[in-house]
PDB file of C-alpha atoms in Angstrom:
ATOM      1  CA  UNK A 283      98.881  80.517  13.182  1.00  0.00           C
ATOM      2  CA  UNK A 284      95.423  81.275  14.295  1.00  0.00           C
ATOM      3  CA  UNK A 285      94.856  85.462  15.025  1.00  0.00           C
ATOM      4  CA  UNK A 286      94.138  84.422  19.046  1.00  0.00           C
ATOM      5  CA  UNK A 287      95.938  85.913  21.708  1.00  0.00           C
ATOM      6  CA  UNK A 288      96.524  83.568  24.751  1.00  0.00           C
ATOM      7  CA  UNK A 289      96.734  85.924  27.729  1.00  0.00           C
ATOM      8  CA  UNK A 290      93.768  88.338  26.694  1.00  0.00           C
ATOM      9  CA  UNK A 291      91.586  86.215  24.535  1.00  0.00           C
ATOM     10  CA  UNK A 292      91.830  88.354  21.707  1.00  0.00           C
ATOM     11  CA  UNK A 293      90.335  87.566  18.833  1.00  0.00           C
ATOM     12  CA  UNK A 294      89.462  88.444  15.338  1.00  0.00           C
ATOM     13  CA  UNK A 295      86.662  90.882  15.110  1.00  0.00           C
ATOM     14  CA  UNK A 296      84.319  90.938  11.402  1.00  0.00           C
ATOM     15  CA  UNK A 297      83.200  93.685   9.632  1.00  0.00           C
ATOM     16  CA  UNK A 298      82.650  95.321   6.358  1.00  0.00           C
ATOM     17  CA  UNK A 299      84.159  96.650   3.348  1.00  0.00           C
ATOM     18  CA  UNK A 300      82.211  99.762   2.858  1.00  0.00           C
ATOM     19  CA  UNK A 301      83.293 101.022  -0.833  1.00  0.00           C
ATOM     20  CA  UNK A 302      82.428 105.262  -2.130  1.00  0.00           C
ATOM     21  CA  UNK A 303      79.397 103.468  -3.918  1.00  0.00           C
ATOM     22  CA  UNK A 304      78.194 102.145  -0.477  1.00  0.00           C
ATOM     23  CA  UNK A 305      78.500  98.476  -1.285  1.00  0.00           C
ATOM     24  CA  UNK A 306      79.532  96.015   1.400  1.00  0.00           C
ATOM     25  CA  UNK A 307      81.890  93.153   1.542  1.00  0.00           C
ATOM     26  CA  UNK A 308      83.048  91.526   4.249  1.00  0.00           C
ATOM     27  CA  UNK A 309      86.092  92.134   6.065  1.00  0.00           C
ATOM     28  CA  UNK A 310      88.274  90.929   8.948  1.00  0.00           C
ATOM     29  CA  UNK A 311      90.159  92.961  11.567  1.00  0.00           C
ATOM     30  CA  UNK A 312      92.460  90.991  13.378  1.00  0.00           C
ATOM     31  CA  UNK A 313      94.380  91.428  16.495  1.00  0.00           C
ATOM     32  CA  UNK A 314      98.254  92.717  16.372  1.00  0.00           C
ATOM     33  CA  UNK A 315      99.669  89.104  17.438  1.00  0.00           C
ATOM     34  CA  UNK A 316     103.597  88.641  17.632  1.00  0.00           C
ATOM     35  CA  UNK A 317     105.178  85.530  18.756  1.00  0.00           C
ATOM     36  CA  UNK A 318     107.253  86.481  21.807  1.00  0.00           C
ATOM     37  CA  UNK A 319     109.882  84.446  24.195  1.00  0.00           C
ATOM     38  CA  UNK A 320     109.775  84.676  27.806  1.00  0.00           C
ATOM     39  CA  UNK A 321     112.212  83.428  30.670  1.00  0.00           C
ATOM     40  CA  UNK A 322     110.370  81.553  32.880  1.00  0.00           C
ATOM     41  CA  UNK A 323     112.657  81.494  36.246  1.00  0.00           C
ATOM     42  CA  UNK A 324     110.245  79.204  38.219  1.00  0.00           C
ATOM     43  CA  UNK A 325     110.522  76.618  35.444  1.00  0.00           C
ATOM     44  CA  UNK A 326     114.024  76.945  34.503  1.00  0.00           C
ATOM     45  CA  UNK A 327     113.373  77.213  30.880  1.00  0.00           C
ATOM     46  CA  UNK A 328     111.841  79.479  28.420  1.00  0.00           C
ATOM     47  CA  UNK A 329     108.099  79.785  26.749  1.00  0.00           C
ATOM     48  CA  UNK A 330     107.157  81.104  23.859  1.00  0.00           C
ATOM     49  CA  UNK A 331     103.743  82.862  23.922  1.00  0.00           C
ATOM     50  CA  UNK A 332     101.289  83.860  21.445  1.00  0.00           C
ATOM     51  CA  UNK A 333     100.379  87.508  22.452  1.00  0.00           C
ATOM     52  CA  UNK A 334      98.852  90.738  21.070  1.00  0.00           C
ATOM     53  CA  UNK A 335     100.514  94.005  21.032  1.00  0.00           C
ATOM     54  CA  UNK A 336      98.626  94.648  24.258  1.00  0.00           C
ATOM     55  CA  UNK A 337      99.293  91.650  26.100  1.00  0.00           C
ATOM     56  CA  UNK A 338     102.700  92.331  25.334  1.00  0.00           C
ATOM     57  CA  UNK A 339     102.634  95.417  27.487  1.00  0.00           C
ATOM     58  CA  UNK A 340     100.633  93.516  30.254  1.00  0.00           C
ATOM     59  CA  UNK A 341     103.026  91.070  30.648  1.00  0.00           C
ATOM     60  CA  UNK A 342     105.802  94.128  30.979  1.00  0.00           C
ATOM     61  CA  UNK A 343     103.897  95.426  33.488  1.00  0.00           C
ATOM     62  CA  UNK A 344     102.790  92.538  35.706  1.00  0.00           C
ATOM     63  CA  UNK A 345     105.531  90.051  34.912  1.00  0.00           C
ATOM     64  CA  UNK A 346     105.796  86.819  32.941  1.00  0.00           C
ATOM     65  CA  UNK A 347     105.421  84.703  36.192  1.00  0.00           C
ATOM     66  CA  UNK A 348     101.654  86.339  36.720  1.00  0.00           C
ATOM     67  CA  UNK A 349     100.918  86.373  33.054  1.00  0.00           C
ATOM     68  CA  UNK A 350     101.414  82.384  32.528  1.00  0.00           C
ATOM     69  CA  UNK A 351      99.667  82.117  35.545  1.00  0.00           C
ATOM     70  CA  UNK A 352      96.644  83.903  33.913  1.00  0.00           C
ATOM     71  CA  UNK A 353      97.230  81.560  30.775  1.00  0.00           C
ATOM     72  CA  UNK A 354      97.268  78.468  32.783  1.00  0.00           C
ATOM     73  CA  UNK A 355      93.671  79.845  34.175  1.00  0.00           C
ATOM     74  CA  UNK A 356      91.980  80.351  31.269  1.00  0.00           C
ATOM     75  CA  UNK A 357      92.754  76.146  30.466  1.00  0.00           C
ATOM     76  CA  UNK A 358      95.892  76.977  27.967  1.00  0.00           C
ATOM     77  CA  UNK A 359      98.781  75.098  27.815  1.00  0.00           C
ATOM     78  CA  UNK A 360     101.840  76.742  28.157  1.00  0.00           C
TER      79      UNK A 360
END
């Protein structure tokens, strides 16, 4: 499963590893992504989204119907 959330975009961000000597290696920091599964009422049925911690709170505030609606505008399937 690919670190990309599918209502906010999120994505994985790069960095480095910055050790007490000072070297650098490279890191990743990715995005808090859950699998999560929503009642759809308008649909009948239910989806399962992709979404990060914060998307998760989005959707509890605006409602699943407006968040797949914001999915469905950015071009992903739902």
């Amino acid at each position: 499963m690919s670190a990309h959330c599918q209502l906010t975009g999120a994505k994985p961000g790069f960095g480095n590893n910055i050790s007490h000597s000072h070297r650098r290696t490279s890191r990743r920091f990715d995005p808090n992504i859950q699998r999560k599964r929503y009642w759809l009422p308008s649909e009948g049925r239910h989806v399962r989204l992709i979404l990060s911690a914060r998307a998760i709170k989005t959707v509890d505030t605006i409602g699943v119907e407006a968040a797949v609606a914001r999915i469905r505008a950015r071009g992903v399937k739902v």
